Amino acid sequence: MAKEKIVLAYSGGLDTSIILKWLKETYDAEIIAFTADVGQKEELDGLEEKALATGASKVYIDDLRDEFANDFIYPMFQSGALYEGQYLLGTSIARPLIAKRMVDIARAEGATMIAHGATGKGNDQVRFELGVAALAPDIKVIAPWRLEEFRNDFPGRAEMIAFAEKHDIPVTASAAKSYSMDRNLLHISYESGVLEDPWFDPSAPENKDMFLLSVSPEDAPDEAEYLELEFEQGNCVALNGKKFSPLQVMEKLNVLGGKHGIGRVDMVENRFVGMKSRGVYETPGGTILFTAHRKMESITMDREVMNLRDSLITRYATLVYNGFWFAPERLALQALVKESQNNVTGTVRVKLYKGNIIGAGVKSPVSLYNPDIATMEADPSQAYDQGDATGFINLNALRLKVASGVQQQNNK
Amino acid sequence: MAKEKIVLAYSGGLDTSIILKWLKETYDAEIIAFTADVGQKEELDGLEEKALATGASKVYIDDLRDEFANDFIYPMFQSGALYEGQYLLGTSIARPLIAKRMVDIARAEGATMIAHGATGKGNDQVRFELGVAALAPDIKVIAPWRLEEFRNDFPGRAEMIAFAEKHDIPVTASAAKSYSMDRNLLHISYESGVLEDPWFDPSAPENKDMFLLSVSPEDAPDEAEYLELEFEQGNCVALNGKKFSPLQVMEKLNVLGGKHGIGRVDMVENRFVGMKSRGVYETPGGTILFTAHRKMESITMDREVMNLRDSLITRYATLVYNGFWFAPERLALQALVKESQNNVTGTVRVKLYKGNIIGAGVKSPVSLYNPDIATMEADPSQAYDQGDATGFINLNALRLKVASGVQQQNNK
Amino acid sequence: MAKEKIVLAYSGGLDTSIILKWLKETYDAEIIAFTADVGQKEELDGLEEKALATGASKVYIDDLRDEFANDFIYPMFQSGALYEGQYLLGTSIARPLIAKRMVDIARAEGATMIAHGATGKGNDQVRFELGVAALAPDIKVIAPWRLEEFRNDFPGRAEMIAFAEKHDIPVTASAAKSYSMDRNLLHISYESGVLEDPWFDPSAPENKDMFLLSVSPEDAPDEAEYLELEFEQGNCVALNGKKFSPLQVMEKLNVLGGKHGIGRVDMVENRFVGMKSRGVYETPGGTILFTAHRKMESITMDREVMNLRDSLITRYATLVYNGFWFAPERLALQALVKESQNNVTGTVRVKLYKGNIIGAGVKSPVSLYNPDIATMEADPSQAYDQGDATGFINLNALRLKVASGVQQQNNK
Amino acid sequence: MAKEKIVLAYSGGLDTSIILKWLKETYDAEIIAFTADVGQKEELDGLEEKALATGASKVYIDDLRDEFANDFIYPMFQSGALYEGQYLLGTSIARPLIAKRMVDIARAEGATMIAHGATGKGNDQVRFELGVAALAPDIKVIAPWRLEEFRNDFPGRAEMIAFAEKHDIPVTASAAKSYSMDRNLLHISYESGVLEDPWFDPSAPENKDMFLLSVSPEDAPDEAEYLELEFEQGNCVALNGKKFSPLQVMEKLNVLGGKHGIGRVDMVENRFVGMKSRGVYETPGGTILFTAHRKMESITMDREVMNLRDSLITRYATLVYNGFWFAPERLALQALVKESQNNVTGTVRVKLYKGNIIGAGVKSPVSLYNPDIATMEADPSQAYDQGDATGFINLNALRLKVASGVQQQNNK
């Protein structure tokens, strides 16, 4: 009888290498190693050989960067999502894509299980598993770090290394970092270790080596740089007059933002699993995109559409953060967001300078900003009769006046 | 029979000087000139004499700066209010205070009317008048710029100057600015004139003279400066370990922010009266306060309280922007906001550098951030069992799984 | 030179007859009379002759009932809209349709103006005019009741009748009712007159003659009647197993609801123009549809989709009530609502009895209700492991526990 | 050394009797049995003896009815809470009170554990345990039905009865019902068993025996009954002119509602633990209170306060349903709700008739309804100038007009 198959999210690092072997033994199953290229820029060369050497029966290394930019990053940025007022959701938005691809591979390979190396304390386990639940409820997910037997087998790093040596698992010796990181096309996140002390200052010059995508504002060029972003229906389609795919846009913005010290965030955030945790993020390109998109909206989006969409940002961002990308409520919100972006078309000019993204002009063929109406000068369009404001104010004031006469004392 | 009395919001400028005289004549009334000191730092010396010379029967020049900081700015900042994702509501929040004081003076003087010099196109007329409506519905408001006869009398500046000369109204010759501005303790706003072109770049070096509160990031010191803000229940009560009143905090933060090029915003916003308009703002101290307050909340505020409060920011900010400060719905929201701030107590450390406010540490005696729980290391507190995450995920996934089996095809 | 044309919303009653003639004289224009059949069941025979006799140059009498049901009532009911917890928006939802048709006629006829007979105190003027503004901003709207000259010409009914007699305007002598009413396919509303006293009880037996669509619960049959409604994607498509168009569904439900004393509402509501007003409504069919739709959703709609949609009902209902049907924010909300209805498909059985709509069963091919999971008996599906609840509760409790240790005293 | 103590929520039924004994044996602990009287009207006589005979070391039988009405039911009704549009939260709102009292007893007795008999599939386990977590995070909760060893010991009713016989546990022979129920001052809920089939019709005459609090509408008196409810700041304080405590109000309304067939709900709802379940509820008094409260608000509550509060009902109701009564976000919402009720004072008259609660008048000393303003007749108060509506509409239309010219085609 054929062995069962398990698709494992594999990175080639110590943890998932150990897990690969451990799963193979524990479940007596074929392990299909899968690595998604979501722009992490890590060495993918040799990964296939390594996985096979560790015991994988098959290896998938898939470039998902275009799909990531097109179908995940861009729709999310249309929503203006920001988690807890600060976080651009760089890790959160990559997880459902990885889950989706794992499900596709499982279907193609006839696998009945999916495994990942995320810990039991983090958000990523939830994001992976809710994705699988929504797309393939029959597939079982194995999260070794949540299994007591696995944690018993590997109480510390020493046991992991011993296990690797015993099983001839090729382990790259890497200097232990004093924090962990996650990188993709949208950002790098840093957490744990020295960062767990919220009084620790990663922006201090002595800690600058941690950051990989951006220089600090202090180290950015003394010369500002201007940039024009062109939007069509809420999506950035060109930079400085040249058309680019979403992936290309993100890559170019990352370079520009990184060069000018843009997009670092240092925050304590609330995980879905219940605790607060400290995260430091570099999102150079995403921060430029986020800022420019809001500016594009400012002249093209109706006031009440913006009010409605803005009032739902907290909800949208929380859904993405918590891993509900494939949940029907995210799809319902996305339908609203998509409708809101119909006219978010035009050009934004920004100045990048030492951590700042300074607005330097905005224009649109469908601009709702009409200086002829707003002007304090005589109104050439005659669209606005100042006398109308009297009636407008009177009717807006009516309920306040009525209440004031009747209920005034109680309102104090 | 005694003449009726009108309380006029008087600045000493051309417009309100003309209005003072015009009202006196048109209504055959006593004019009580009122100037609020809300931190505009304009010359208040000589204002009394000028008003009397122009025809005022009485003059009030009231220092409202402490009340402004204590009862308006601070409660608003507890809410995290930001209008359309960018504007810290510097003008909006001063108007209800001025309306309140005008009502108090009207009551004290037995005046039956209140007048102001705001135009019929802007938000300020609404803010003044909704304030009066809520506090004194029987008092009539006169807005000359909305009266056809007034606009007919003064179609342009020339007619105003002629009128001033004819009536010996002392007019300070001021070089006509190519924009208008409004200043108070919280900010300076700039609009109109050259700013009406949204492609005009006020951040360009040649336009730097416009800004009064801050240098541009390019002109800020090359040395960063660290600052510690201490919060009690959502209010900043000390800077660098020294206690200050809200007014003092705002003044000191303005100096610091201005020095480091912090708090400029350039945006197109949606006015309550229906059109988009372009505004440029300097809010140096407010921007520091806003940023630090969010950081203080990050370790002291419950996740769901933050989620709830954040989901209401759009609504709160819109209420303040539209002039509904004294409306019962703002009071209801404020009750929620106040409750949310019970534990927002502690210290935030930030680094100010060329337009950036960089988090450099946060601590609190009532911090909810517990690194012992969040840590990837062994959990000394035992408060978190990783195995719990399995049940947590399974139950969160349940509805997605059930739906996937039944409704999957429809969701595509 | 050709005369200008005005499209007038014409009912044949005294007011719009007077207005027809008055407009024609005052503006020296051609008047195109337009009457929409939205199910008001009033005598439309003879209306054309009457309008022509009164001076109309052309008459449109258009049956819009199908469009009303298909494109207005049905999409609105998908949203679950209820204004201020009680009102099913019967009048509100008809106005944008009438506005739309008036614009179409104006375009076809080359008319530059649209006129209506709604008063300056009500909501309908707003709904008509916002509709025209959104669809044809260049068309001018004339609302005679808001014009001082018109009000001066007609300070009371006597002057209107005199004017009618003088101009040979055919006026149907009707016994003056002690209230006004508006009828369409969805409801009849009653307001004004005796109803202005909120202590007046229209449900008292002596007032039963007012109601036209329904008997009172007391007068309804002693026998209950069962009814099955079949839904497809949120729309009722069949009754008792027989397919019907939306118009037919509404008509049949009106008969059934009316027979069983269903759908009366008596409320004080808040008008957009600022005051409270008392309205009494009969919505027999709409009330059945509303109730059955909610029941259909209960087994087919995801929990969080329902939560999201429900949290937006107040906003959606307020938009419709205030006349923003064609505004972009309503379109954005509708996109979300539409997405939410993808699976609202199945059959609802209700019992109609003396004002009650009693649920008597619900089923669906895409039901998310799975008794095998919910049952307290052994779970044949094995989809639910009771032990999972422990982890679920523990992680949901975590933030409460952490806070309790640190902030407990402050929360009292 | 003293034994540890466990406080057990004890009902005297088979389940908690078994659990009492099982806990005592398994944990070698003293069991303190606790029964809360929240109005369940079950036989509390003999409960103490029974608990002692079963092995309890101490027994608390506490009348919490006044606290339940004062501090739980009344504040919740101020919010207008309705879960999923239908459920008045009768069970949900009792659980936190019971949790609170259990914590108080545990503190008084020095107990370190709390146990309950709720199953692992329901909401009540969550409500109990989140309550304990918020109030006493150090206390451990034991939920035997979620423990595998307990479920193994008692796979079915037979094993439970055998265990009871073996240990001389007094078990009242009760005819097995084909559903389960929960009763308190606010409602009775029915679920499970025959009710699990959503096509089963509990309203059918043959099933009428299930209902204990109300007759069916068909069996209600043919004579309507009028009732006046007097409110002060959102709380009902008198009936028919006679003052009553909250507990008395609830009891009297239950009798009245039950007599007239009021307050039955049959729904499929979404549990917090992830599945849909079918519940049938009788809430006779609560339904009257809910309806009358909304009517009281209709003339006393500001439009925008109502809009704000209504937009938060879904959130509030979900919090209560999910067991977050003692969570800080519920407290924050309650602060808003409380502020919203300041003026909800006056008298509501309703007619009760065969399942209907028909409004029959409403009045208030602080009514915001002013017929002089709303009237279509000449306005004696002069508070409303119809001409004002023109300006009001024009400014509300402005953004629609501007967009229509620029973005019209895109909006289709």
GROMACS .gro file of C-alpha atoms in nm, chain A residues 68-357:
model
  290
   68PHE     CA    1   0.210   3.762  -0.423
   69ALA     CA    2   0.227   4.114  -0.563
   70ASN     CA    3  -0.075   4.088  -0.792
   71ASP     CA    4  -0.328   3.901  -0.585
   72PHE     CA    5  -0.224   3.968  -0.228
   73ILE     CA    6  -0.018   4.283  -0.176
   74TYR     CA    7  -0.202   4.500  -0.424
   75PRO     CA    8  -0.560   4.418  -0.316
   76MET     CA    9  -0.457   4.467   0.047
   77PHE     CA   10  -0.304   4.806  -0.021
   78GLN     CA   11  -0.626   4.916  -0.186
   79SER     CA   12  -0.789   4.877   0.153
   80GLY     CA   13  -0.549   5.108   0.332
   81ALA     CA   14  -0.490   4.832   0.586
   82LEU     CA   15  -0.273   4.916   0.883
   83TYR     CA   16  -0.276   4.692   1.188
   84GLU     CA   17  -0.302   4.878   1.515
   85GLY     CA   18  -0.220   5.201   1.344
   86GLN     CA   19   0.131   5.099   1.250
   87TYR     CA   20   0.194   4.760   1.091
   88LEU     CA   21   0.170   4.710   0.715
   89LEU     CA   22   0.106   4.335   0.750
   90GLY     CA   23   0.409   4.219   0.559
   91THR     CA   24   0.426   3.872   0.711
   92SER     CA   25   0.051   3.828   0.747
   93ILE     CA   26  -0.022   3.874   0.380
   94ALA     CA   27   0.231   3.616   0.262
   95ARG     CA   28   0.099   3.327   0.469
   96PRO     CA   29  -0.231   3.264   0.292
   97LEU     CA   30  -0.051   3.252  -0.041
   98ILE     CA   31   0.184   2.986   0.091
   99ALA     CA   32  -0.113   2.794   0.233
  100LYS     CA   33  -0.288   2.811  -0.101
  101ARG     CA   34   0.010   2.678  -0.289
  102MET     CA   35   0.057   2.397  -0.036
  103VAL     CA   36  -0.302   2.295  -0.089
  104ASP     CA   37  -0.252   2.298  -0.466
  105ILE     CA   38   0.055   2.077  -0.432
  106ALA     CA   39  -0.124   1.845  -0.191
  107ARG     CA   40  -0.405   1.806  -0.440
  108ALA     CA   41  -0.165   1.745  -0.726
  109GLU     CA   42   0.034   1.492  -0.528
  110GLY     CA   43  -0.251   1.324  -0.350
  111ALA     CA   44  -0.116   1.428  -0.013
  112THR     CA   45  -0.351   1.411   0.286
  113MET     CA   46  -0.146   1.619   0.527
  114ILE     CA   47   0.032   1.951   0.539
  115ALA     CA   48   0.300   2.041   0.792
  116HIS     CA   49   0.472   2.361   0.894
  117GLY     CA   50   0.741   2.468   1.135
  118ALA     CA   51   0.565   2.763   1.295
  119THR     CA   52   0.555   2.772   1.672
  120GLY     CA   53   0.251   2.748   1.892
  121LYS     CA   54   0.285   3.102   2.015
  122GLY     CA   55   0.275   3.295   1.697
  123ASN     CA   56   0.029   3.417   1.439
  124ASP     CA   57   0.174   3.227   1.146
  125GLN     CA   58   0.042   2.890   1.255
  126VAL     CA   59  -0.306   3.039   1.255
  127ARG     CA   60  -0.265   3.199   0.916
  128PHE     CA   61  -0.137   2.879   0.757
  129GLU     CA   62  -0.403   2.665   0.909
  130LEU     CA   63  -0.701   2.888   0.852
  131GLY     CA   64  -0.594   2.908   0.491
  132VAL     CA   65  -0.584   2.531   0.462
  133ALA     CA   66  -0.915   2.500   0.647
  134ALA     CA   67  -1.088   2.733   0.404
  135LEU     CA   68  -0.941   2.579   0.093
  136ALA     CA   69  -0.913   2.212   0.181
  137PRO     CA   70  -1.098   2.124   0.501
  138ASP     CA   71  -1.023   1.755   0.458
  139ILE     CA   72  -0.647   1.803   0.471
  140LYS     CA   73  -0.494   1.750   0.811
  141VAL     CA   74  -0.237   1.999   0.933
  142ILE     CA   75   0.058   1.890   1.143
  143ALA     CA   76   0.230   2.154   1.352
  144PRO     CA   77   0.512   1.966   1.526
  145TRP     CA   78   0.594   2.247   1.764
  146ARG     CA   79   0.246   2.212   1.909
  147LEU     CA   80   0.289   1.839   1.963
  148GLU     CA   81   0.404   1.740   2.306
  149GLU     CA   82   0.606   1.445   2.176
  150PHE     CA   83   0.797   1.671   1.939
  151ARG     CA   84   0.864   1.928   2.208
  152ASN     CA   85   0.979   1.647   2.435
  153ASP     CA   86   1.214   1.519   2.167
  154PHE     CA   87   1.359   1.864   2.114
  155PRO     CA   88   1.357   2.064   2.435
  156GLY     CA   89   1.648   2.277   2.308
  157ARG     CA   90   1.880   2.353   2.021
  158ALA     CA   91   2.135   2.098   2.138
  159GLU     CA   92   1.896   1.808   2.087
  160MET     CA   93   1.813   1.937   1.742
  161ILE     CA   94   2.174   1.951   1.638
  162ALA     CA   95   2.238   1.607   1.780
  163PHE     CA   96   1.942   1.472   1.586
  164ALA     CA   97   2.070   1.639   1.270
  165GLU     CA   98   2.411   1.490   1.311
  166LYS     CA   99   2.275   1.149   1.385
  167HIS     CA  100   2.064   1.155   1.069
  168ASP     CA  101   2.322   1.320   0.846
  169ILE     CA  102   2.100   1.620   0.797
  170PRO     CA  103   2.307   1.888   0.632
  171VAL     CA  104   2.294   2.190   0.861
  172THR     CA  105   2.444   2.520   0.760
  173ALA     CA  106   2.638   2.657   1.047
  174SER     CA  107   2.502   3.003   1.103
  175ALA     CA  108   2.599   3.245   1.370
  176ALA     CA  109   2.307   3.249   1.608
  177LYS     CA  110   2.128   3.579   1.575
  178SER     CA  111   1.996   3.753   1.880
  179TYR     CA  112   1.654   3.783   1.714
  180SER     CA  113   1.449   3.608   1.447
  181MET     CA  114   1.345   3.750   1.114
  182ASP     CA  115   1.102   3.692   0.828
  183ARG     CA  116   1.160   3.838   0.488
  184ASN     CA  117   0.954   3.869   0.174
  185LEU     CA  118   0.884   4.108  -0.109
  186LEU     CA  119   0.696   4.342   0.120
  187HIS     CA  120   0.908   4.356   0.430
  188ILE     CA  121   1.143   4.210   0.684
  189SER     CA  122   1.018   4.155   1.035
  190TYR     CA  123   1.241   4.117   1.337
  191GLU     CA  124   1.133   3.982   1.674
  192SER     CA  125   1.240   3.783   1.981
  193GLY     CA  126   1.570   3.783   2.157
  194VAL     CA  127   1.707   4.122   2.243
  195LEU     CA  128   1.395   4.280   2.097
  196GLU     CA  129   1.180   4.136   2.371
  197ASP     CA  130   1.281   4.421   2.598
  198PRO     CA  131   1.054   4.708   2.488
  199TRP     CA  132   1.302   4.958   2.621
  200PHE     CA  133   1.572   4.820   2.386
  201ASP     CA  134   1.629   5.072   2.109
  202PRO     CA  135   1.695   4.910   1.770
  203SER     CA  136   1.737   5.254   1.616
  204ALA     CA  137   2.050   5.317   1.820
  205PRO     CA  138   2.357   5.335   1.597
  206GLU     CA  139   2.514   5.031   1.760
  207ASN     CA  140   2.221   4.816   1.643
  208LYS     CA  141   2.217   4.925   1.284
  209ASP     CA  142   2.349   4.595   1.153
  210MET     CA  143   2.016   4.429   1.212
  211PHE     CA  144   1.847   4.611   0.927
  212LEU     CA  145   1.888   4.465   0.581
  213LEU     CA  146   1.648   4.653   0.358
  214SER     CA  147   1.705   5.010   0.462
  215VAL     CA  148   1.963   5.243   0.598
  216SER     CA  149   1.867   5.447   0.899
  217PRO     CA  150   1.743   5.800   0.830
  218GLU     CA  151   2.073   5.926   0.969
  219ASP     CA  152   2.263   5.728   0.707
  220ALA     CA  153   2.039   5.820   0.415
  221PRO     CA  154   2.159   6.056   0.141
  222ASP     CA  155   2.163   6.427   0.206
  223GLU     CA  156   1.997   6.482  -0.128
  224ALA     CA  157   1.623   6.433  -0.159
  225GLU     CA  158   1.490   6.233  -0.450
  226TYR     CA  159   1.162   6.294  -0.629
  227LEU     CA  160   0.942   6.009  -0.745
  228GLU     CA  161   0.621   5.995  -0.943
  229LEU     CA  162   0.380   5.707  -0.892
  230GLU     CA  163   0.101   5.649  -1.139
  231PHE     CA  164  -0.215   5.475  -1.023
  232GLU     CA  165  -0.496   5.306  -1.210
  233GLN     CA  166  -0.801   5.209  -1.007
  234GLY     CA  167  -0.605   5.199  -0.688
  235ASN     CA  168  -0.305   5.010  -0.820
  236CYS     CA  169   0.036   5.159  -0.885
  237VAL     CA  170   0.114   5.083  -1.249
  238ALA     CA  171   0.408   5.308  -1.327
  239LEU     CA  172   0.703   5.484  -1.164
  240ASN     CA  173   0.852   5.799  -1.306
  241GLY     CA  174   0.651   5.750  -1.620
  242LYS     CA  175   0.756   5.394  -1.686
  243LYS     CA  176   0.510   5.104  -1.664
  244PHE     CA  177   0.593   4.819  -1.428
  245SER     CA  178   0.427   4.504  -1.306
  246PRO     CA  179   0.325   4.496  -0.938
  247LEU     CA  180   0.630   4.283  -0.861
  248GLN     CA  181   0.857   4.530  -1.035
  249VAL     CA  182   0.693   4.822  -0.859
  250MET     CA  183   0.752   4.661  -0.521
  251GLU     CA  184   1.113   4.582  -0.600
  252LYS     CA  185   1.190   4.930  -0.724
  253LEU     CA  186   1.014   5.097  -0.435
  254ASN     CA  187   1.204   4.877  -0.193
  255VAL     CA  188   1.532   4.997  -0.335
  256LEU     CA  189   1.425   5.360  -0.326
  257GLY     CA  190   1.273   5.343   0.018
  258GLY     CA  191   1.565   5.152   0.156
  259LYS     CA  192   1.808   5.402   0.017
  260HIS     CA  193   1.627   5.689   0.189
  261GLY     CA  194   1.575   5.528   0.527
  262ILE     CA  195   1.202   5.487   0.482
  263GLY     CA  196   0.958   5.243   0.636
  264ARG     CA  197   1.094   5.128   0.970
  265VAL     CA  198   0.840   5.055   1.239
  266ASP     CA  199   0.907   4.948   1.595
  267MET     CA  200   0.598   4.849   1.787
  268VAL     CA  201   0.435   4.628   2.044
  269GLU     CA  202   0.143   4.454   1.880
  270ASN     CA  203  -0.136   4.222   1.988
  271ARG     CA  204  -0.116   3.871   1.852
  272PHE     CA  205  -0.432   3.680   1.767
  273VAL     CA  206  -0.328   3.409   2.012
  274GLY     CA  207  -0.366   3.654   2.296
  275MET     CA  208  -0.039   3.812   2.401
  276LYS     CA  209   0.138   4.130   2.311
  277SER     CA  210   0.467   4.097   2.129
  278ARG     CA  211   0.731   4.334   2.008
  279GLY     CA  212   0.803   4.355   1.638
  280VAL     CA  213   1.038   4.567   1.433
  281TYR     CA  214   0.967   4.603   1.063
  282GLU     CA  215   1.132   4.733   0.753
  283THR     CA  216   0.879   4.800   0.478
  284PRO     CA  217   1.051   5.053   0.255
  285GLY     CA  218   0.856   5.009  -0.064
  286GLY     CA  219   0.526   4.935   0.104
  287THR     CA  220   0.547   5.252   0.307
  288ILE     CA  221   0.595   5.463  -0.003
  289LEU     CA  222   0.309   5.282  -0.174
  290PHE     CA  223   0.082   5.323   0.127
  291THR     CA  224   0.150   5.694   0.154
  292ALA     CA  225   0.119   5.764  -0.215
  293HIS     CA  226  -0.202   5.565  -0.239
  294ARG     CA  227  -0.365   5.773   0.033
  295LYS     CA  228  -0.258   6.088  -0.150
  296MET     CA  229  -0.399   5.954  -0.475
  297GLU     CA  230  -0.726   5.887  -0.299
  298SER     CA  231  -0.735   6.235  -0.153
  299ILE     CA  232  -0.827   6.395  -0.485
  300THR     CA  233  -1.014   6.109  -0.650
  301MET     CA  234  -1.218   5.942  -0.380
  302ASP     CA  235  -1.557   6.061  -0.270
  303ARG     CA  236  -1.570   6.188   0.089
  304GLU     CA  237  -1.825   5.937   0.210
  305VAL     CA  238  -1.666   5.645   0.032
  306MET     CA  239  -1.344   5.734   0.209
  307ASN     CA  240  -1.524   5.766   0.539
  308LEU     CA  241  -1.687   5.426   0.494
  309ARG     CA  242  -1.371   5.253   0.379
  310ASP     CA  243  -1.162   5.415   0.652
  311SER     CA  244  -1.409   5.307   0.918
  312LEU     CA  245  -1.353   4.947   0.806
  313ILE     CA  246  -0.973   4.953   0.795
  314THR     CA  247  -0.942   4.827   1.150
  315ARG     CA  248  -1.162   4.533   1.066
  316TYR     CA  249  -0.991   4.454   0.737
  317ALA     CA  250  -0.644   4.477   0.887
  318THR     CA  251  -0.743   4.257   1.179
  319LEU     CA  252  -0.881   3.994   0.942
  320VAL     CA  253  -0.557   3.984   0.747
  321TYR     CA  254  -0.345   3.986   1.060
  322ASN     CA  255  -0.545   3.703   1.213
  323GLY     CA  256  -0.522   3.486   0.904
  324PHE     CA  257  -0.874   3.516   0.763
  325TRP     CA  258  -0.767   3.606   0.409
  326PHE     CA  259  -0.975   3.329   0.254
  327ALA     CA  260  -1.268   3.379   0.488
  328PRO     CA  261  -1.594   3.500   0.335
  329GLU     CA  262  -1.599   3.817   0.544
  330ARG     CA  263  -1.267   3.924   0.391
  331LEU     CA  264  -1.412   3.861   0.047
  332ALA     CA  265  -1.717   4.071   0.133
  333LEU     CA  266  -1.497   4.355   0.256
  334GLN     CA  267  -1.278   4.325  -0.051
  335ALA     CA  268  -1.582   4.371  -0.273
  336LEU     CA  269  -1.645   4.702  -0.099
  337VAL     CA  270  -1.280   4.800  -0.122
  338LYS     CA  271  -1.265   4.717  -0.491
  339GLU     CA  272  -1.573   4.928  -0.560
  340SER     CA  273  -1.410   5.214  -0.368
  341GLN     CA  274  -1.108   5.214  -0.596
  342ASN     CA  275  -1.287   5.259  -0.928
  343ASN     CA  276  -1.163   5.612  -0.971
  344VAL     CA  277  -0.838   5.610  -0.777
  345THR     CA  278  -0.645   5.697  -1.089
  346GLY     CA  279  -0.378   5.960  -1.146
  347THR     CA  280  -0.028   6.061  -1.049
  348VAL     CA  281   0.135   6.131  -0.714
  349ARG     CA  282   0.467   6.302  -0.673
  350VAL     CA  283   0.664   6.251  -0.355
  351LYS     CA  284   0.997   6.358  -0.224
  352LEU     CA  285   1.203   6.093  -0.043
  353TYR     CA  286   1.439   6.229   0.216
  354LYS     CA  287   1.590   6.068   0.524
  355GLY     CA  288   1.291   5.868   0.634
  356ASN     CA  289   1.035   6.118   0.509
  357ILE     CA  290   0.787   6.077   0.226
   0.00000   0.00000   0.00000
